[in-house]
PDB file of C-alpha atoms in Angstrom:
ATOM      1  CA  UNK A   1       5.503 -51.312 -28.624  1.00 80.00           C
ATOM      2  CA  UNK A   2       6.424 -54.739 -30.956  1.00 93.00           C
ATOM      3  CA  UNK A   3       9.942 -53.793 -32.418  1.00 97.00           C
ATOM      4  CA  UNK A   4      12.032 -57.207 -34.298  1.00 99.00           C
ATOM      5  CA  UNK A   5      15.380 -56.634 -35.015  1.00 99.00           C
ATOM      6  CA  UNK A   6      18.188 -58.190 -37.260  1.00 99.00           C
ATOM      7  CA  UNK A   7      20.918 -59.095 -35.917  1.00 99.00           C
ATOM      8  CA  UNK A   8      23.867 -59.443 -39.105  1.00 99.00           C
ATOM      9  CA  UNK A   9      27.172 -59.966 -37.919  1.00 99.00           C
ATOM     10  CA  UNK A  10      30.224 -61.840 -39.484  1.00 99.00           C
ATOM     11  CA  UNK A  11      29.546 -60.944 -43.664  1.00 99.00           C
ATOM     12  CA  UNK A  12      33.077 -60.510 -44.426  1.00 99.00           C
ATOM     13  CA  UNK A  13      32.464 -59.180 -47.689  1.00 99.00           C
ATOM     14  CA  UNK A  14      35.545 -58.725 -50.615  1.00 98.00           C
ATOM     15  CA  UNK A  15      37.272 -60.727 -48.310  1.00 98.00           C
ATOM     16  CA  UNK A  16      39.224 -63.779 -49.063  1.00 97.00           C
ATOM     17  CA  UNK A  17      37.306 -66.867 -46.791  1.00 98.00           C
ATOM     18  CA  UNK A  18      38.337 -70.754 -46.011  1.00 97.00           C
ATOM     19  CA  UNK A  19      35.957 -72.589 -47.699  1.00 97.00           C
ATOM     20  CA  UNK A  20      33.721 -71.829 -51.152  1.00 97.00           C
ATOM     21  CA  UNK A  21      30.996 -69.148 -50.192  1.00 97.00           C
ATOM     22  CA  UNK A  22      29.342 -66.193 -51.943  1.00 98.00           C
ATOM     23  CA  UNK A  23      29.000 -63.809 -48.746  1.00 99.00           C
ATOM     24  CA  UNK A  24      28.253 -60.739 -50.452  1.00 98.00           C
ATOM     25  CA  UNK A  25      25.137 -63.069 -52.551  1.00 99.00           C
ATOM     26  CA  UNK A  26      24.289 -64.003 -48.965  1.00 99.00           C
ATOM     27  CA  UNK A  27      24.097 -60.851 -48.160  1.00 99.00           C
ATOM     28  CA  UNK A  28      22.398 -60.358 -50.099  1.00 99.00           C
ATOM     29  CA  UNK A  29      19.695 -63.021 -49.884  1.00 99.00           C
ATOM     30  CA  UNK A  30      19.598 -62.317 -46.323  1.00 99.00           C
ATOM     31  CA  UNK A  31      18.280 -58.862 -46.678  1.00 99.00           C
ATOM     32  CA  UNK A  32      15.639 -59.760 -49.056  1.00 98.00           C
ATOM     33  CA  UNK A  33      14.516 -62.214 -46.488  1.00 99.00           C
ATOM     34  CA  UNK A  34      14.948 -58.987 -43.435  1.00 99.00           C
ATOM     35  CA  UNK A  35      12.368 -56.945 -45.827  1.00 98.00           C
ATOM     36  CA  UNK A  36       9.771 -59.826 -46.056  1.00 98.00           C
ATOM     37  CA  UNK A  37       9.580 -59.954 -43.097  1.00 98.00           C
ATOM     38  CA  UNK A  38       8.464 -56.030 -42.331  1.00 98.00           C
ATOM     39  CA  UNK A  39      12.183 -56.142 -40.086  1.00 98.00           C
ATOM     40  CA  UNK A  40      12.404 -52.788 -38.112  1.00 98.00           C
ATOM     41  CA  UNK A  41      15.568 -51.912 -37.222  1.00 98.00           C
ATOM     42  CA  UNK A  42      18.868 -53.727 -38.178  1.00 99.00           C
ATOM     43  CA  UNK A  43      22.948 -54.333 -36.265  1.00 99.00           C
ATOM     44  CA  UNK A  44      25.105 -55.171 -38.050  1.00 99.00           C
ATOM     45  CA  UNK A  45      27.543 -56.795 -35.030  1.00 99.00           C
ATOM     46  CA  UNK A  46      31.214 -56.392 -37.114  1.00 98.00           C
ATOM     47  CA  UNK A  47      33.542 -57.953 -39.444  1.00 99.00           C
ATOM     48  CA  UNK A  48      31.681 -55.883 -42.367  1.00 99.00           C
ATOM     49  CA  UNK A  49      34.544 -56.539 -44.635  1.00 98.00           C
ATOM     50  CA  UNK A  50      37.658 -55.105 -46.154  1.00 98.00           C
ATOM     51  CA  UNK A  51      36.693 -50.760 -45.913  1.00 97.00           C
ATOM     52  CA  UNK A  52      37.139 -50.664 -50.003  1.00 98.00           C
ATOM     53  CA  UNK A  53      33.442 -51.641 -49.995  1.00 97.00           C
ATOM     54  CA  UNK A  54      32.369 -49.558 -46.759  1.00 98.00           C
ATOM     55  CA  UNK A  55      29.844 -47.042 -49.649  1.00 98.00           C
ATOM     56  CA  UNK A  56      27.875 -49.671 -50.998  1.00 98.00           C
ATOM     57  CA  UNK A  57      27.667 -51.654 -47.727  1.00 98.00           C
ATOM     58  CA  UNK A  58      25.766 -48.633 -46.240  1.00 98.00           C
ATOM     59  CA  UNK A  59      24.230 -47.495 -49.376  1.00 98.00           C
ATOM     60  CA  UNK A  60      22.614 -51.165 -49.323  1.00 98.00           C
ATOM     61  CA  UNK A  61      20.933 -50.768 -46.213  1.00 98.00           C
ATOM     62  CA  UNK A  62      19.521 -47.240 -47.050  1.00 96.00           C
ATOM     63  CA  UNK A  63      16.096 -48.329 -46.383  1.00 95.00           C
ATOM     64  CA  UNK A  64      16.701 -48.518 -42.536  1.00 96.00           C
ATOM     65  CA  UNK A  65      18.976 -45.962 -41.746  1.00 93.00           C
ATOM     66  CA  UNK A  66      17.509 -43.941 -39.111  1.00 94.00           C
ATOM     67  CA  UNK A  67      17.989 -47.005 -37.682  1.00 93.00           C
ATOM     68  CA  UNK A  68      20.694 -48.798 -38.149  1.00 98.00           C
ATOM     69  CA  UNK A  69      23.074 -49.330 -34.653  1.00 99.00           C
ATOM     70  CA  UNK A  70      26.880 -50.907 -36.208  1.00 99.00           C
ATOM     71  CA  UNK A  71      29.454 -52.537 -34.218  1.00 99.00           C
ATOM     72  CA  UNK A  72      32.848 -53.222 -34.975  1.00 99.00           C
ATOM     73  CA  UNK A  73      34.640 -56.657 -35.431  1.00 98.00           C
ATOM     74  CA  UNK A  74      38.219 -57.096 -34.890  1.00 97.00           C
ATOM     75  CA  UNK A  75      38.403 -57.485 -38.807  1.00 97.00           C
ATOM     76  CA  UNK A  76      37.446 -53.991 -39.525  1.00 97.00           C
ATOM     77  CA  UNK A  77      39.541 -50.819 -40.120  1.00 97.00           C
ATOM     78  CA  UNK A  78      37.478 -48.898 -37.667  1.00 98.00           C
ATOM     79  CA  UNK A  79      38.899 -45.202 -39.097  1.00 97.00           C
ATOM     80  CA  UNK A  80      37.369 -46.124 -42.211  1.00 98.00           C
ATOM     81  CA  UNK A  81      33.879 -47.177 -40.387  1.00 98.00           C
ATOM     82  CA  UNK A  82      33.927 -44.395 -38.445  1.00 98.00           C
ATOM     83  CA  UNK A  83      33.902 -42.399 -41.092  1.00 97.00           C
ATOM     84  CA  UNK A  84      30.688 -44.160 -42.746  1.00 97.00           C
ATOM     85  CA  UNK A  85      28.767 -44.195 -39.126  1.00 98.00           C
ATOM     86  CA  UNK A  86      29.681 -41.245 -37.117  1.00 97.00           C
ATOM     87  CA  UNK A  87      29.817 -42.634 -32.833  1.00 98.00           C
ATOM     88  CA  UNK A  88      26.312 -41.689 -31.942  1.00 97.00           C
ATOM     89  CA  UNK A  89      27.192 -40.787 -29.251  1.00 97.00           C
ATOM     90  CA  UNK A  90      30.772 -39.353 -28.888  1.00 97.00           C
ATOM     91  CA  UNK A  91      30.614 -38.220 -31.897  1.00 95.00           C
ATOM     92  CA  UNK A  92      34.527 -36.973 -32.017  1.00 94.00           C
ATOM     93  CA  UNK A  93      35.557 -40.325 -29.679  1.00 96.00           C
ATOM     94  CA  UNK A  94      38.129 -43.157 -31.987  1.00 96.00           C
ATOM     95  CA  UNK A  95      35.984 -45.940 -30.618  1.00 98.00           C
ATOM     96  CA  UNK A  96      33.030 -47.335 -31.331  1.00 99.00           C
ATOM     97  CA  UNK A  97      30.901 -47.484 -28.126  1.00 99.00           C
ATOM     98  CA  UNK A  98      27.344 -45.927 -27.726  1.00 99.00           C
ATOM     99  CA  UNK A  99      23.666 -46.519 -26.165  1.00 98.00           C
ATOM    100  CA  UNK A 100      20.388 -45.482 -26.044  1.00 98.00           C
ATOM    101  CA  UNK A 101      17.196 -46.563 -24.305  1.00 97.00           C
ATOM    102  CA  UNK A 102      13.205 -46.907 -24.361  1.00 96.00           C
ATOM    103  CA  UNK A 103      10.849 -47.226 -21.749  1.00 95.00           C
ATOM    104  CA  UNK A 104      11.430 -50.517 -21.869  1.00 96.00           C
ATOM    105  CA  UNK A 105      15.888 -50.900 -21.920  1.00 98.00           C
ATOM    106  CA  UNK A 106      18.957 -49.805 -22.324  1.00 98.00           C
ATOM    107  CA  UNK A 107      21.049 -50.003 -25.636  1.00 99.00           C
ATOM    108  CA  UNK A 108      24.191 -51.011 -25.161  1.00 99.00           C
ATOM    109  CA  UNK A 109      26.453 -51.218 -27.645  1.00 99.00           C
ATOM    110  CA  UNK A 110      30.296 -51.642 -27.424  1.00 99.00           C
ATOM    111  CA  UNK A 111      33.533 -51.908 -29.750  1.00 99.00           C
ATOM    112  CA  UNK A 112      35.790 -54.716 -29.240  1.00 98.00           C
ATOM    113  CA  UNK A 113      37.769 -53.995 -32.561  1.00 98.00           C
ATOM    114  CA  UNK A 114      40.801 -54.281 -30.414  1.00 98.00           C
ATOM    115  CA  UNK A 115      39.901 -58.088 -29.009  1.00 97.00           C
ATOM    116  CA  UNK A 116      39.793 -56.364 -26.177  1.00 97.00           C
ATOM    117  CA  UNK A 117      37.765 -53.342 -23.931  1.00 98.00           C
ATOM    118  CA  UNK A 118      39.369 -50.026 -23.358  1.00 97.00           C
ATOM    119  CA  UNK A 119      39.683 -48.925 -19.313  1.00 98.00           C
ATOM    120  CA  UNK A 120      37.495 -45.557 -20.771  1.00 98.00           C
ATOM    121  CA  UNK A 121      35.128 -47.872 -22.194  1.00 98.00           C
ATOM    122  CA  UNK A 122      34.983 -50.673 -19.135  1.00 98.00           C
ATOM    123  CA  UNK A 123      34.408 -47.234 -16.880  1.00 98.00           C
ATOM    124  CA  UNK A 124      31.392 -45.983 -18.968  1.00 98.00           C
ATOM    125  CA  UNK A 125      30.387 -49.566 -19.179  1.00 98.00           C
ATOM    126  CA  UNK A 126      30.324 -49.737 -14.822  1.00 98.00           C
ATOM    127  CA  UNK A 127      28.111 -46.336 -14.693  1.00 98.00           C
ATOM    128  CA  UNK A 128      25.666 -47.207 -17.935  1.00 98.00           C
ATOM    129  CA  UNK A 129      24.946 -50.493 -15.808  1.00 97.00           C
ATOM    130  CA  UNK A 130      25.096 -49.260 -12.667  1.00 96.00           C
ATOM    131  CA  UNK A 131      22.677 -46.277 -12.953  1.00 96.00           C
ATOM    132  CA  UNK A 132      19.894 -47.513 -15.368  1.00 97.00           C
ATOM    133  CA  UNK A 133      16.600 -49.914 -14.002  1.00 95.00           C
ATOM    134  CA  UNK A 134      15.925 -51.447 -17.104  1.00 97.00           C
ATOM    135  CA  UNK A 135      16.599 -54.065 -19.196  1.00 98.00           C
ATOM    136  CA  UNK A 136      19.754 -54.024 -20.946  1.00 98.00           C
ATOM    137  CA  UNK A 137      20.297 -55.145 -24.363  1.00 99.00           C
ATOM    138  CA  UNK A 138      24.530 -55.553 -25.191  1.00 99.00           C
ATOM    139  CA  UNK A 139      25.930 -55.851 -28.696  1.00 99.00           C
ATOM    140  CA  UNK A 140      29.698 -56.628 -28.733  1.00 99.00           C
ATOM    141  CA  UNK A 141      31.089 -58.637 -31.479  1.00 99.00           C
ATOM    142  CA  UNK A 142      33.247 -61.385 -29.015  1.00 98.00           C
ATOM    143  CA  UNK A 143      31.151 -63.135 -26.639  1.00 98.00           C
ATOM    144  CA  UNK A 144      31.674 -61.877 -23.168  1.00 98.00           C
ATOM    145  CA  UNK A 145      31.380 -65.892 -22.307  1.00 98.00           C
ATOM    146  CA  UNK A 146      33.007 -69.303 -22.584  1.00 96.00           C
ATOM    147  CA  UNK A 147      31.938 -71.630 -25.581  1.00 97.00           C
ATOM    148  CA  UNK A 148      32.812 -74.510 -26.271  1.00 95.00           C
ATOM    149  CA  UNK A 149      35.192 -73.446 -29.796  1.00 96.00           C
ATOM    150  CA  UNK A 150      38.520 -73.929 -31.443  1.00 94.00           C
ATOM    151  CA  UNK A 151      38.012 -70.382 -31.965  1.00 94.00           C
ATOM    152  CA  UNK A 152      37.133 -69.600 -28.014  1.00 95.00           C
ATOM    153  CA  UNK A 153      40.404 -71.095 -27.412  1.00 94.00           C
ATOM    154  CA  UNK A 154      42.612 -68.460 -29.936  1.00 94.00           C
ATOM    155  CA  UNK A 155      41.093 -65.536 -30.616  1.00 94.00           C
ATOM    156  CA  UNK A 156      38.831 -64.890 -26.868  1.00 96.00           C
ATOM    157  CA  UNK A 157      37.758 -61.558 -26.118  1.00 96.00           C
ATOM    158  CA  UNK A 158      41.696 -60.493 -23.462  1.00 96.00           C
ATOM    159  CA  UNK A 159      40.084 -58.346 -20.499  1.00 95.00           C
ATOM    160  CA  UNK A 160      36.518 -60.679 -20.950  1.00 97.00           C
ATOM    161  CA  UNK A 161      36.266 -61.791 -17.244  1.00 97.00           C
ATOM    162  CA  UNK A 162      35.658 -57.860 -16.336  1.00 97.00           C
ATOM    163  CA  UNK A 163      33.060 -57.228 -18.529  1.00 97.00           C
ATOM    164  CA  UNK A 164      31.497 -60.628 -17.044  1.00 97.00           C
ATOM    165  CA  UNK A 165      32.059 -59.098 -13.094  1.00 97.00           C
ATOM    166  CA  UNK A 166      31.008 -55.748 -14.084  1.00 97.00           C
ATOM    167  CA  UNK A 167      27.729 -57.814 -15.737  1.00 97.00           C
ATOM    168  CA  UNK A 168      27.507 -60.484 -13.182  1.00 96.00           C
ATOM    169  CA  UNK A 169      26.999 -57.626 -10.191  1.00 94.00           C
ATOM    170  CA  UNK A 170      23.696 -56.470 -11.429  1.00 91.00           C
ATOM    171  CA  UNK A 171      20.854 -58.111 -10.526  1.00 87.00           C
ATOM    172  CA  UNK A 172      17.990 -57.032 -13.862  1.00 92.00           C
ATOM    173  CA  UNK A 173      18.381 -59.133 -17.113  1.00 97.00           C
ATOM    174  CA  UNK A 174      20.658 -58.784 -19.822  1.00 98.00           C
ATOM    175  CA  UNK A 175      20.493 -60.130 -22.819  1.00 99.00           C
ATOM    176  CA  UNK A 176      23.918 -60.329 -24.836  1.00 99.00           C
ATOM    177  CA  UNK A 177      23.612 -60.858 -28.921  1.00 99.00           C
ATOM    178  CA  UNK A 178      27.325 -61.630 -30.026  1.00 99.00           C
ATOM    179  CA  UNK A 179      29.230 -63.113 -33.363  1.00 98.00           C
ATOM    180  CA  UNK A 180      33.031 -63.099 -33.864  1.00 98.00           C
ATOM    181  CA  UNK A 181      32.978 -66.647 -33.302  1.00 98.00           C
ATOM    182  CA  UNK A 182      30.918 -67.928 -36.874  1.00 98.00           C
ATOM    183  CA  UNK A 183      28.499 -70.459 -35.119  1.00 98.00           C
ATOM    184  CA  UNK A 184      25.599 -70.542 -32.179  1.00 97.00           C
ATOM    185  CA  UNK A 185      25.365 -70.995 -28.853  1.00 98.00           C
ATOM    186  CA  UNK A 186      23.573 -69.845 -25.712  1.00 98.00           C
ATOM    187  CA  UNK A 187      24.400 -69.794 -21.896  1.00 97.00           C
ATOM    188  CA  UNK A 188      25.495 -67.571 -19.583  1.00 92.00           C
ATOM    189  CA  UNK A 189      24.724 -66.892 -15.821  1.00 94.00           C
ATOM    190  CA  UNK A 190      22.112 -65.896 -13.443  1.00 93.00           C
ATOM    191  CA  UNK A 191      19.875 -63.142 -15.060  1.00 96.00           C
ATOM    192  CA  UNK A 192      22.282 -62.742 -18.015  1.00 98.00           C
ATOM    193  CA  UNK A 193      21.959 -64.661 -21.846  1.00 98.00           C
ATOM    194  CA  UNK A 194      23.989 -64.771 -24.238  1.00 99.00           C
ATOM    195  CA  UNK A 195      23.290 -65.390 -27.821  1.00 99.00           C
ATOM    196  CA  UNK A 196      26.140 -66.086 -29.995  1.00 99.00           C
ATOM    197  CA  UNK A 197      24.890 -65.664 -33.910  1.00 99.00           C
ATOM    198  CA  UNK A 198      24.975 -67.757 -37.393  1.00 98.00           C
ATOM    199  CA  UNK A 199      27.687 -66.015 -39.497  1.00 99.00           C
ATOM    200  CA  UNK A 200      26.255 -64.107 -42.774  1.00 99.00           C
ATOM    201  CA  UNK A 201      29.806 -65.852 -44.946  1.00 99.00           C
ATOM    202  CA  UNK A 202      31.524 -68.955 -43.138  1.00 99.00           C
ATOM    203  CA  UNK A 203      30.407 -71.006 -39.738  1.00 99.00           C
ATOM    204  CA  UNK A 204      32.897 -72.791 -38.040  1.00 98.00           C
ATOM    205  CA  UNK A 205      31.403 -76.240 -35.846  1.00 97.00           C
ATOM    206  CA  UNK A 206      31.332 -76.322 -32.215  1.00 94.00           C
ATOM    207  CA  UNK A 207      32.973 -78.884 -30.227  1.00 93.00           C
ATOM    208  CA  UNK A 208      36.089 -79.963 -32.380  1.00 95.00           C
ATOM    209  CA  UNK A 209      39.835 -79.554 -31.593  1.00 94.00           C
ATOM    210  CA  UNK A 210      40.502 -78.001 -34.275  1.00 95.00           C
ATOM    211  CA  UNK A 211      38.937 -74.736 -36.454  1.00 96.00           C
ATOM    212  CA  UNK A 212      36.571 -76.696 -39.211  1.00 97.00           C
ATOM    213  CA  UNK A 213      35.345 -74.034 -41.303  1.00 98.00           C
ATOM    214  CA  UNK A 214      32.215 -74.950 -43.578  1.00 98.00           C
ATOM    215  CA  UNK A 215      29.813 -73.537 -46.036  1.00 98.00           C
ATOM    216  CA  UNK A 216      26.017 -75.523 -45.331  1.00 98.00           C
ATOM    217  CA  UNK A 217      24.332 -72.498 -44.641  1.00 98.00           C
ATOM    218  CA  UNK A 218      24.273 -69.448 -43.773  1.00 99.00           C
ATOM    219  CA  UNK A 219      22.292 -66.253 -41.683  1.00 99.00           C
ATOM    220  CA  UNK A 220      21.669 -63.667 -39.029  1.00 99.00           C
ATOM    221  CA  UNK A 221      19.099 -63.232 -36.144  1.00 99.00           C
ATOM    222  CA  UNK A 222      15.551 -62.317 -35.631  1.00 99.00           C
ATOM    223  CA  UNK A 223      15.038 -60.280 -32.076  1.00 99.00           C
ATOM    224  CA  UNK A 224      11.463 -59.172 -31.361  1.00 99.00           C
ATOM    225  CA  UNK A 225      10.972 -57.172 -28.260  1.00 99.00           C
ATOM    226  CA  UNK A 226       7.484 -56.789 -27.467  1.00 97.00           C
ATOM    227  CA  UNK A 227       6.876 -54.924 -23.845  1.00 92.00           C
ATOM    228  CA  UNK A 228       9.210 -55.718 -22.478  1.00 94.00           C
ATOM    229  CA  UNK A 229       9.258 -59.040 -23.387  1.00 97.00           C
ATOM    230  CA  UNK A 230      12.996 -60.620 -25.331  1.00 98.00           C
ATOM    231  CA  UNK A 231      11.945 -63.516 -28.360  1.00 98.00           C
ATOM    232  CA  UNK A 232      15.104 -64.389 -30.869  1.00 98.00           C
ATOM    233  CA  UNK A 233      15.632 -67.203 -32.709  1.00 98.00           C
ATOM    234  CA  UNK A 234      17.881 -67.502 -35.698  1.00 98.00           C
ATOM    235  CA  UNK A 235      16.736 -67.986 -39.150  1.00 99.00           C
ATOM    236  CA  UNK A 236      18.979 -70.175 -41.326  1.00 98.00           C
ATOM    237  CA  UNK A 237      19.022 -70.031 -45.268  1.00 98.00           C
ATOM    238  CA  UNK A 238      20.913 -72.494 -47.722  1.00 96.00           C
ATOM    239  CA  UNK A 239      23.377 -71.649 -50.093  1.00 93.00           C
TER     240      UNK A 239
END
């Protein structure tokens, strides 16, 4: 069975940006693009924006509500976010990590909203990856593996080495989809592939000593799943 997923991250709606950009217009254009493509599922990668826009944000995604998944970013107000998108696996949990599976994949959604993973979440993650025989699709706001960007040096996931160890102990394929750094990148090790995704709002150049934001383009990541195979591409749009 073939399925397409739009991974949309770092919209920062109703927030002040370091460059001139209309992030709401960018987000609306992405919604138009995924509708034209007939995307089956939307996954929000965090840093949605100011909590005052959450209601309108989720209303705009109503078409995908049955297949909508959300992970929080470090700029999100988790308590407010949970009131609009309760944890689908642990309704009483004050964190937003959860999972589900189909015939080919285990889908894992992690909560890095505090810039690190809690010990209960790490224990849960270890248990989930150790008990499955499926390929793993892991969605998280912060990258797990280092990327050559000043944002990585200033604002990395604090305990990512523990997550790296958990994932690297597994023998099956793992695909990590992330945001946070406002750039595009592919890296990984062994059977693990990490895909950093273009932001909705603005981008940050890689390989520079200081943070250099720009708004030359915006976009999202299109993921295609076809009978256990994973293909992905960045969709870049012009302002």
